[in-house]
Tab-separated table of C-alpha atoms and ligand atoms in Angstrom:
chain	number	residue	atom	x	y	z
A	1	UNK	CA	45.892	276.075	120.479
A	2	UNK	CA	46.650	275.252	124.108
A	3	UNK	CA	44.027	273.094	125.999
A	4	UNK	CA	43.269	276.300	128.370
A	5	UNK	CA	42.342	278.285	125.491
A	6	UNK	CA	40.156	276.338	123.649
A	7	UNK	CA	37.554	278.195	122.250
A	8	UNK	CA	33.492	277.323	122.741
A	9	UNK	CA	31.644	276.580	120.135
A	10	UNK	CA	28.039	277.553	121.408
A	11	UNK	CA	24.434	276.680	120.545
A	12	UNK	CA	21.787	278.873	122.505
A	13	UNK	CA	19.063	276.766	123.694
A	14	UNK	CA	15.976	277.632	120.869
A	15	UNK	CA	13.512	277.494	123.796
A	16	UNK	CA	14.514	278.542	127.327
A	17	UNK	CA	12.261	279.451	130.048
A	18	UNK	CA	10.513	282.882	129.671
A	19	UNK	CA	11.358	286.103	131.686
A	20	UNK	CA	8.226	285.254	134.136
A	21	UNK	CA	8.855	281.276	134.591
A	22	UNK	CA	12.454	282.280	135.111
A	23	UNK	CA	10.805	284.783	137.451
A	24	UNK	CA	9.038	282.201	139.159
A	25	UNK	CA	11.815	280.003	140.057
A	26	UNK	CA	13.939	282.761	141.195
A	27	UNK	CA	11.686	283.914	143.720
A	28	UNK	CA	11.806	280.015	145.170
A	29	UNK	CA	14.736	278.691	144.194
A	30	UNK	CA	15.168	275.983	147.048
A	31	UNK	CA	18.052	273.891	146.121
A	32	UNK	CA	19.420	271.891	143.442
A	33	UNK	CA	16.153	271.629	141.942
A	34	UNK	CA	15.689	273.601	138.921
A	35	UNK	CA	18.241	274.375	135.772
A	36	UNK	CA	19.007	277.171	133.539
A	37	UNK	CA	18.908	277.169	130.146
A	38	UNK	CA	22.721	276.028	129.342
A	39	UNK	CA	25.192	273.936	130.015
A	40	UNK	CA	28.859	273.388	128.822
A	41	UNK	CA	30.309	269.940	128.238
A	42	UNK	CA	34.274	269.203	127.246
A	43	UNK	CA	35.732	265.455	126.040
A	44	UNK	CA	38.817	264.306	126.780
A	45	UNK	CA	40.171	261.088	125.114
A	46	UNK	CA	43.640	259.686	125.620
A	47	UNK	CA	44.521	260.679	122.295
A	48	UNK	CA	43.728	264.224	121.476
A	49	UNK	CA	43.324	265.496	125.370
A	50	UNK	CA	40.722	268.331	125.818
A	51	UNK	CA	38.975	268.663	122.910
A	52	UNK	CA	35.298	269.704	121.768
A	53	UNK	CA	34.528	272.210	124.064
A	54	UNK	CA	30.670	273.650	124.200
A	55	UNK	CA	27.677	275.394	125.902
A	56	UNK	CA	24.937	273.578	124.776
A	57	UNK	CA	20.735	274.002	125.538
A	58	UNK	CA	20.674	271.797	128.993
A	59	UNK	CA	19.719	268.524	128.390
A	60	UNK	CA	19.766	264.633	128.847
A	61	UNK	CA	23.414	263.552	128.433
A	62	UNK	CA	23.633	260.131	126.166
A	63	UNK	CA	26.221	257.467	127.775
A	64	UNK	CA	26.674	253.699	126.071
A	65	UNK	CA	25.305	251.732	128.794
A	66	UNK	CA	29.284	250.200	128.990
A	67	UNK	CA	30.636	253.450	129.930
A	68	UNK	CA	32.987	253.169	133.286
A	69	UNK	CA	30.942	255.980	135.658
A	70	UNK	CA	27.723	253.534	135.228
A	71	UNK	CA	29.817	250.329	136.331
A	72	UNK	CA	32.753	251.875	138.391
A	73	UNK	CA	31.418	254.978	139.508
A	74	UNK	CA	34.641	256.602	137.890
A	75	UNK	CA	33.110	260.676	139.045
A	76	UNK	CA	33.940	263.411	140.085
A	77	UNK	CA	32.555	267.220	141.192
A	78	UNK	CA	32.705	270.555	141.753
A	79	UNK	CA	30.162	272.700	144.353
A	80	UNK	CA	30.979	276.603	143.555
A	81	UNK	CA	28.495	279.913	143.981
A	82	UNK	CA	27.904	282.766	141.432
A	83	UNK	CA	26.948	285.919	143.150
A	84	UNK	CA	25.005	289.407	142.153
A	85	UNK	CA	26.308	292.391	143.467
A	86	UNK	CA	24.843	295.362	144.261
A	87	UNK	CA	25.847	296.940	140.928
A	88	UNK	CA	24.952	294.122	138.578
A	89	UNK	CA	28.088	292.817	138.391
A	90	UNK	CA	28.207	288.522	138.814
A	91	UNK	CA	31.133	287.367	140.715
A	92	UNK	CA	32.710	283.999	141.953
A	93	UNK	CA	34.189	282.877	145.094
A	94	UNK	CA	38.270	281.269	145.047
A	95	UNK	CA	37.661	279.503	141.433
A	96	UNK	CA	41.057	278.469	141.399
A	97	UNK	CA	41.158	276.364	144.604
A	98	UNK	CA	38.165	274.686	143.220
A	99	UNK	CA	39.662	274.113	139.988
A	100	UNK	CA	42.779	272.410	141.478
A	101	UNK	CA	41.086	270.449	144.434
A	102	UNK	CA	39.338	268.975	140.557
A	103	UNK	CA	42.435	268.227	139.465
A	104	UNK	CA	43.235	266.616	142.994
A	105	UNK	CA	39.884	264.219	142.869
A	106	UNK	CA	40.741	263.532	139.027
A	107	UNK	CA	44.129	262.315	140.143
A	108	UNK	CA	43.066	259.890	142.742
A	109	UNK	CA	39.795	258.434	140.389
A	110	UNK	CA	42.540	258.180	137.356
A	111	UNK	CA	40.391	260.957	135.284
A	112	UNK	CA	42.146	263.282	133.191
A	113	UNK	CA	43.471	266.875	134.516
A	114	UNK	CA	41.249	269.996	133.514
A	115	UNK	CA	43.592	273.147	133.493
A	116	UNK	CA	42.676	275.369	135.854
A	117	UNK	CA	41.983	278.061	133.525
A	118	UNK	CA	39.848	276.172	131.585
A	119	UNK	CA	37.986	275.754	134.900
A	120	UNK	CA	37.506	278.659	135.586
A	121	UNK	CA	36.400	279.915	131.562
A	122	UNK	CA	33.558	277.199	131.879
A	123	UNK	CA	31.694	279.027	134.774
A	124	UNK	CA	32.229	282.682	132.276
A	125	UNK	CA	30.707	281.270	129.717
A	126	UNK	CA	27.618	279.705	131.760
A	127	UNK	CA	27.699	283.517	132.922
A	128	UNK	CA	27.768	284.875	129.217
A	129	UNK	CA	24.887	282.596	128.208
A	130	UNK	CA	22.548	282.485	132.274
A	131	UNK	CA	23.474	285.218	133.903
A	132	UNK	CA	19.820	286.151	133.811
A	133	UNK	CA	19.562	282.844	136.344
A	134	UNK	CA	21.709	284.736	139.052
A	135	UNK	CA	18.955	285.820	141.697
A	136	UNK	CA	19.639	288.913	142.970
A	137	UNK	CA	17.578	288.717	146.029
A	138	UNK	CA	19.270	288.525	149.884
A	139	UNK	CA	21.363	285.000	150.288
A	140	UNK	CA	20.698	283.571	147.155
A	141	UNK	CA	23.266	282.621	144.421
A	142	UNK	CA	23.483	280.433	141.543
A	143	UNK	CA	25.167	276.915	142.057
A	144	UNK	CA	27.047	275.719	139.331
A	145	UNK	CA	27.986	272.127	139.695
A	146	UNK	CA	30.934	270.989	137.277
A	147	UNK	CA	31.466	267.556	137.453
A	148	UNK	CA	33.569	264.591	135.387
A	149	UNK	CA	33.192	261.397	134.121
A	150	UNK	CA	35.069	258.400	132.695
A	151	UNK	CA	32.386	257.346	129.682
A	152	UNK	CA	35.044	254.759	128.019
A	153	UNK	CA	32.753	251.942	127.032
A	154	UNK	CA	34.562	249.475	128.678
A	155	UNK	CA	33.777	246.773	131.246
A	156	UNK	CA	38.097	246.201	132.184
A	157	UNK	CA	38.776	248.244	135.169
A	158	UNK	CA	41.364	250.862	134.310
A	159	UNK	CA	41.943	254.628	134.669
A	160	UNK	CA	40.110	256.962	132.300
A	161	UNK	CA	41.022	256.574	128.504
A	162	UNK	CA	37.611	258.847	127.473
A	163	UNK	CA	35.846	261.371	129.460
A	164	UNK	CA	33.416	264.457	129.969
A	165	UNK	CA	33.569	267.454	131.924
A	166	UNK	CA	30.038	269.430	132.286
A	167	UNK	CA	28.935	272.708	133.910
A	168	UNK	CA	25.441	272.577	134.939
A	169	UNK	CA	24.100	275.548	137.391
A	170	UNK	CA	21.049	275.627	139.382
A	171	UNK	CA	19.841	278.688	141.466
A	172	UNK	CA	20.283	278.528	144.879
A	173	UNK	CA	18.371	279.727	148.079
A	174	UNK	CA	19.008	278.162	151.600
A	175	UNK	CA	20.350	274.718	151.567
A	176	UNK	CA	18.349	273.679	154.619
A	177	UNK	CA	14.310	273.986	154.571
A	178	UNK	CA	14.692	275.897	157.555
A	179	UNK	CA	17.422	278.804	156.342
A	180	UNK	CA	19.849	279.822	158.738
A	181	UNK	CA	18.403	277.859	162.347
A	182	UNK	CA	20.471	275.972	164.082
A	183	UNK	CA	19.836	272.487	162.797
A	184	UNK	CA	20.738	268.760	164.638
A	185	UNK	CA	23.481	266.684	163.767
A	186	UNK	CA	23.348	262.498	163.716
A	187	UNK	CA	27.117	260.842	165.109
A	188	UNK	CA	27.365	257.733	162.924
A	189	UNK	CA	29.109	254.997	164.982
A	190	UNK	CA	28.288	252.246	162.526
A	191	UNK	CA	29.501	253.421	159.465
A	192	UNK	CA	32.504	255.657	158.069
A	193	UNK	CA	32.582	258.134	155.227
A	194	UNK	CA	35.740	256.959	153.938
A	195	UNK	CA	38.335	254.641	154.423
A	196	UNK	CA	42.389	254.814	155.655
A	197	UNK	CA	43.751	255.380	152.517
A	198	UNK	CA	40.295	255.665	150.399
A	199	UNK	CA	38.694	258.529	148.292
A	200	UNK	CA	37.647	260.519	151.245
A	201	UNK	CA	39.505	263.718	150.463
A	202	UNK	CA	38.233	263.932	147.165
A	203	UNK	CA	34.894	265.125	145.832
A	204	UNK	CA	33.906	261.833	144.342
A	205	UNK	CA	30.184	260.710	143.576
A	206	UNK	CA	30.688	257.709	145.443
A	207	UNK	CA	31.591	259.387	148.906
A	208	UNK	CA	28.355	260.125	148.623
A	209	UNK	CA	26.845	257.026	147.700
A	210	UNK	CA	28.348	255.862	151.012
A	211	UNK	CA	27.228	258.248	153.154
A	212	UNK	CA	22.866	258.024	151.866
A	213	UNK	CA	22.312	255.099	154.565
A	214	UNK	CA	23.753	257.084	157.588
A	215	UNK	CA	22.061	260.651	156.413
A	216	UNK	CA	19.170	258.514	155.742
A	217	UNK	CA	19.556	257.490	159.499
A	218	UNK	CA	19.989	261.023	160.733
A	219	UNK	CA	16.710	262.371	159.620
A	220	UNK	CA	14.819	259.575	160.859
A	221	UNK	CA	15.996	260.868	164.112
A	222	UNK	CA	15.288	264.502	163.281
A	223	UNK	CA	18.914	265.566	162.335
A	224	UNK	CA	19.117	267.253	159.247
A	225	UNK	CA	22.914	266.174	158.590
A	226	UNK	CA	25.480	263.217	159.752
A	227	UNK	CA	28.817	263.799	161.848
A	228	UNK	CA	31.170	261.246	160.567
A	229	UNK	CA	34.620	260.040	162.979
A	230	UNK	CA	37.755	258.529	161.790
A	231	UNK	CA	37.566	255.256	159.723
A	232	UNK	CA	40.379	253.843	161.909
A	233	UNK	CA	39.946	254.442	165.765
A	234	UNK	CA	36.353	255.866	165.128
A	235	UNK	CA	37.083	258.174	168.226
A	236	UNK	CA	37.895	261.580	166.019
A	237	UNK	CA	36.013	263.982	164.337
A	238	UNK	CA	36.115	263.879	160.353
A	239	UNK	CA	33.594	265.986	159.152
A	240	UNK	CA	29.458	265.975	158.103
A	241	UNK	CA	28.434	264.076	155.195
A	242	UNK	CA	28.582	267.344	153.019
A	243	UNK	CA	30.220	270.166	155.152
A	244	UNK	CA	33.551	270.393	157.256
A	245	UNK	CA	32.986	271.241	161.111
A	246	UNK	CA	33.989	273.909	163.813
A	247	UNK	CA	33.901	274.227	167.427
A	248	UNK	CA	33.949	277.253	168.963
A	249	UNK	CA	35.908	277.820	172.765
A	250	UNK	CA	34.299	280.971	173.422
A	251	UNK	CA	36.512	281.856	176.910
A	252	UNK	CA	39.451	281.389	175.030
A	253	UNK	CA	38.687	283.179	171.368
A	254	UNK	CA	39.472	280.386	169.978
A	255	UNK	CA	38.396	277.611	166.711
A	256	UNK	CA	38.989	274.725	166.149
A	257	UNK	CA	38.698	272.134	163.542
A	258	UNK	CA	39.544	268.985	162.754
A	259	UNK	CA	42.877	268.495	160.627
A	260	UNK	CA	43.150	267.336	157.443
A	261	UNK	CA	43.791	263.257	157.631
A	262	UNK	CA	43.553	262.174	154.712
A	263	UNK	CA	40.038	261.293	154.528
A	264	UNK	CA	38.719	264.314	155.117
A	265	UNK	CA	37.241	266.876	152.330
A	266	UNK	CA	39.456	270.364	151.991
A	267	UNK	CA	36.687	272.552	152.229
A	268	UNK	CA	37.108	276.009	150.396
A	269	UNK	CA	34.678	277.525	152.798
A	270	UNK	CA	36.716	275.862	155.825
A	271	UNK	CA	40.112	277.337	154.342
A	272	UNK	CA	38.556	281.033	154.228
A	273	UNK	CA	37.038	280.856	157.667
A	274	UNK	CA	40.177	279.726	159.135
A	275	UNK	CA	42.108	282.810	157.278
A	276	UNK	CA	39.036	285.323	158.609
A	277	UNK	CA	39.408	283.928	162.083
A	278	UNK	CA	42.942	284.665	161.840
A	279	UNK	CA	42.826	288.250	160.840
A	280	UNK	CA	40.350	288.469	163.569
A	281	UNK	CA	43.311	287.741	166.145
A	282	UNK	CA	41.490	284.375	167.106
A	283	UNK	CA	43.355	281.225	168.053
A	284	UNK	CA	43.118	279.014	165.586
A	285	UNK	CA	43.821	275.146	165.843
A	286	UNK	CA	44.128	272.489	163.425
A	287	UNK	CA	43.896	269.161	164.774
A	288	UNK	CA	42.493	266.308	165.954
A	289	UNK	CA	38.783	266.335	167.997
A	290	UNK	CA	37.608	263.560	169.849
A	291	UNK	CA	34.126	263.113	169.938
A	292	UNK	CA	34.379	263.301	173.858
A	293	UNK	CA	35.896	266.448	173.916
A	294	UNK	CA	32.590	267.742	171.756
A	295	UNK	CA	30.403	266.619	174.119
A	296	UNK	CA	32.568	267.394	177.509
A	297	UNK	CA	33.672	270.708	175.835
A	298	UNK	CA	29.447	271.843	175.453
A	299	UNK	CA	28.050	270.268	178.947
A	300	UNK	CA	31.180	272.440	180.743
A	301	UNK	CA	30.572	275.555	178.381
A	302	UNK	CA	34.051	275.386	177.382
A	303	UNK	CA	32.244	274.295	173.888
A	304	UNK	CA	30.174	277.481	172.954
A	305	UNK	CA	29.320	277.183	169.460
A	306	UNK	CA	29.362	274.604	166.816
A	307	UNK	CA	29.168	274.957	163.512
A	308	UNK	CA	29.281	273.418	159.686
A	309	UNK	CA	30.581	274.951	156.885
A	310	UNK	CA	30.491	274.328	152.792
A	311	UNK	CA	29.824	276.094	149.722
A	312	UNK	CA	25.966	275.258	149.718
A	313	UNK	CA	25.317	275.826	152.906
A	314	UNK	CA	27.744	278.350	153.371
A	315	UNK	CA	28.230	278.348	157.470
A	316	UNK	CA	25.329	276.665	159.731
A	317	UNK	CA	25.068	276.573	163.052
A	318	UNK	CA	24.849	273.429	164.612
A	319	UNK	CA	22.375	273.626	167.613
A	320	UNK	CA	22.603	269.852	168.518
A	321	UNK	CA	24.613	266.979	168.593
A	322	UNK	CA	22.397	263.534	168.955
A	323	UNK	CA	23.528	260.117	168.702
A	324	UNK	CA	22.618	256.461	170.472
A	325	UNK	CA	21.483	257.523	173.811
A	326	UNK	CA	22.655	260.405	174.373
A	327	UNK	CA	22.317	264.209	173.353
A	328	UNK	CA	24.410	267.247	173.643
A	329	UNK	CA	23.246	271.099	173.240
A	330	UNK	CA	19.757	272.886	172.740
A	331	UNK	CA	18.261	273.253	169.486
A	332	UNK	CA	16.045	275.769	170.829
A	333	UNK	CA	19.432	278.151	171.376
A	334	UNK	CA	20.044	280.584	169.621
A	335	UNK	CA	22.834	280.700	167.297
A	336	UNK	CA	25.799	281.612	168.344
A	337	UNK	CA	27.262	285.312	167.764
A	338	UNK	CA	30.906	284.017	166.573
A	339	UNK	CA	29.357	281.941	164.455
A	340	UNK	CA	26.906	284.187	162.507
A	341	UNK	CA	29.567	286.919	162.297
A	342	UNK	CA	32.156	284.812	160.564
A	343	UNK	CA	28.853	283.767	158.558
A	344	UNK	CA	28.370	287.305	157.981
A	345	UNK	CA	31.820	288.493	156.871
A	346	UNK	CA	31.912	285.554	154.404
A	347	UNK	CA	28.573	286.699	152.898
A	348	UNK	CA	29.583	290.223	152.660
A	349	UNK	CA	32.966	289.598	150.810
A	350	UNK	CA	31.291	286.978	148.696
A	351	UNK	CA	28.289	289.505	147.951
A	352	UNK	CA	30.540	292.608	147.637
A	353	UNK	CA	29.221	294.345	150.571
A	354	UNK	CA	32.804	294.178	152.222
A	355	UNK	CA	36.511	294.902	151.011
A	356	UNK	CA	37.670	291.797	149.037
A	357	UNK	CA	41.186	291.794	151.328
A	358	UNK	CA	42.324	288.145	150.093
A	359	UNK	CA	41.579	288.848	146.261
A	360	UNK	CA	39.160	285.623	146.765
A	361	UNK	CA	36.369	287.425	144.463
A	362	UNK	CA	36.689	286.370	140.522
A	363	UNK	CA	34.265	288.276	137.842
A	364	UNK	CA	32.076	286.042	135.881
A	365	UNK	CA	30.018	288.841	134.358
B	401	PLP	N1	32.955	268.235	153.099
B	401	PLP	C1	32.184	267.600	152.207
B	401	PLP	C2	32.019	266.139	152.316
B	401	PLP	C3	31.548	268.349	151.189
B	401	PLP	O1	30.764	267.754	150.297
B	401	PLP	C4	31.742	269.743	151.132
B	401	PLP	C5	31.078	270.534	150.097
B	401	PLP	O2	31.601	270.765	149.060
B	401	PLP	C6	32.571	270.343	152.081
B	401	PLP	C7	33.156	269.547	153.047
B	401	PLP	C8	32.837	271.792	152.056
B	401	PLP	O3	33.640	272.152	150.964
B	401	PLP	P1	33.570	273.584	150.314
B	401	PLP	O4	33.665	274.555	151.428
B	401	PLP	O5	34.726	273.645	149.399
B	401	PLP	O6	32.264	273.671	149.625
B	402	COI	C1	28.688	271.803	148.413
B	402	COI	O1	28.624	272.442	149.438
B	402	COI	O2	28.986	272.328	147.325
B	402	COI	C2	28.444	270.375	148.403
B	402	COI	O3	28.925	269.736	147.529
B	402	COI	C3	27.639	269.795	149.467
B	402	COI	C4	26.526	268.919	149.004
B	402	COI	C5	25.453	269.626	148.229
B	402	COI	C6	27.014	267.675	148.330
């Protein structure tokens, strides 16, 4: 049997949460915070490759205390929606581009390849087993969050010999407190996300681990979210410290964001708003940002919208952009109509309520 058919062996979970606590949760999902029922796990060893494949009751994981993600942070994940349509049905959202940016992040953390299909059949058979965890209400979803680990127990430092792939999903409401509002960015000037030549392209744990102090930094000044610039010149915009970035020229029907470098995260949700801007007959420009023109660009007008983009928080305007002494934009503005249209054609494809045109939509269930 090939590795992208192997089949699940699956235990349902002897006590999951009743129809009303699931009830319960659904109503307030917030995010992140609560589990369903399942989840699916897959080894890999050098040996026998993708083995072992299951959906399990959700649960503690056991690791030997030697294993390399506790010592090397050798990790890896996934961020990717399930969606209720109108009918029922349970869709997802360009599968495939997350399954091989997780074979892009396995190849720079020296963690084994999942096949894309494989991918892809973990989140249908979370579906087969939760799909009762897929809210159905306005703007909610259910996140699944695949992820990888090396779990050799070994203290050497060496690419991935042994390792685990799981599927955990966790319904999904707004990702900031405040839903849609236009929330206030932090610029970091004394730290970088990533490094010239580091792991900031890929969706590694420890990206993330790097970026705590700065976020950390950013609310304390009222920001809900960090702007990181270039690791080298520190002069260029890279992206937030979960979510790519736009700038809207509103004279000129145009976007831009900044270009991939190297360092900065593909975003799914950036790729798809570039492609809807396009069809739109908007320029669209790939390249590099200085932080000046940001702030030149909104006290001219030239700059007429800003906004983030990502799976979980799908596109959010940005209303403000604060760092050491100074501060650009209102966050009392309202948010801006380019930007909550592109939000809204992204949410009606992804919901079903528009023509799927790209063939981006997948069904789960
Ligand atoms: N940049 C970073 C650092 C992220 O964590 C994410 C979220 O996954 C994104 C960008 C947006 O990526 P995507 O649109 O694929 O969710
Ligand atoms: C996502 O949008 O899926 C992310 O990974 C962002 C954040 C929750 C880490």
């Amino acid at each position: 049997m090939s590795e992208s058919s192997l089949s699940f062996a699956v235990t349902v979970n002897p006590s999951p949460r009743t129809a009303q606590q699931r009830a319960a949760i659904l109503e307030k999902p917030g995010f992140g915070v609560h589990f369903t029922d399942h989840m699916v796990a897959i080894r890999w060893d050098k040996d026998t490759g993708w083995h072992d494949a299951q959906v399990m009751p959700y649960g503690p994981i056991s690791l030997d205390p030697a294993a390399a993600v506790l010592h090397y942070g050798q990790e890896i994940f996934e961020g990717i929606k399930a969606y209720r349509h109108a009918d029922g049905s349970v869709w997802t959202f360009r599968p495939e581009a997350n399954g091989a940016r997780l074979q892009r992040s396995a190849a720079r953390l020296v963690l084994p390849q999942l096949p894309v299909d494989l991918f892809v059949e973990s989140l249908r058979q979370m579906i087969a087993v939760d799909a009762a965890w897929v809210p159905d209400q306005d703007e909610a979803s259910l996140y699944f969050r695949p992820f990888m680990i090396g779990d050799e127990p070994f203290l050497g430092v060496r690419g991935a010999q042994k390792a685990s792939y799981y599927v955990i999903a966790s319904p999904a409401g707004p990702y900031f407190a405040k839903g849609v509002a236009p929330v206030a960015i932090w610029l970091s000037t004394d730290y970088a996300r990533a490094a010239k030549g580091g792991t900031g392209a890929a969706k590694c744990g420890g990206n993330y681990a790097a970026s705590l102090l700065p976020q950390q930094k950013a609310q304390e000044q009222g920001c809900s979210q960090v702007l990181f610039l270039d690791p080298v010149e520190g002069r260029y915009l890279e992206e937030l410290g979960g979510m790519n970035v736009f700038l809207v020229y509103g004279k000129t029907n145009t976007l831009v964001t900044p270009a991939l470098s190297g360092s900065i995260l593909e975003g799914i949700t950036r790729e798809s708003i570039l492609q809807l801007a396009r069809d739109r007959g908007m320029n669209v420009e790939e390249r590099q940002v200085s932080i000046d023109e940001w702030k030149d660009g909104v006290s001219s007008g030239q700059i007429t919208e800003v906004f983030a983009c990502g799976t979980a928080a799908v596109v959010t305007p940005i209303g403000q952009l604060k760092g050491e002494g100074f501060s650009v934009g209102d966050i009392n503005a309202p948010a801006g109509e380019v930007t909550m249209s592109l939000r809204k054609e992204l949410t009606d494809i992804q919901y079903g309520r528009l023509p799927d045109r790209h063939g981006w939509l997948v069904r789960l269930g």
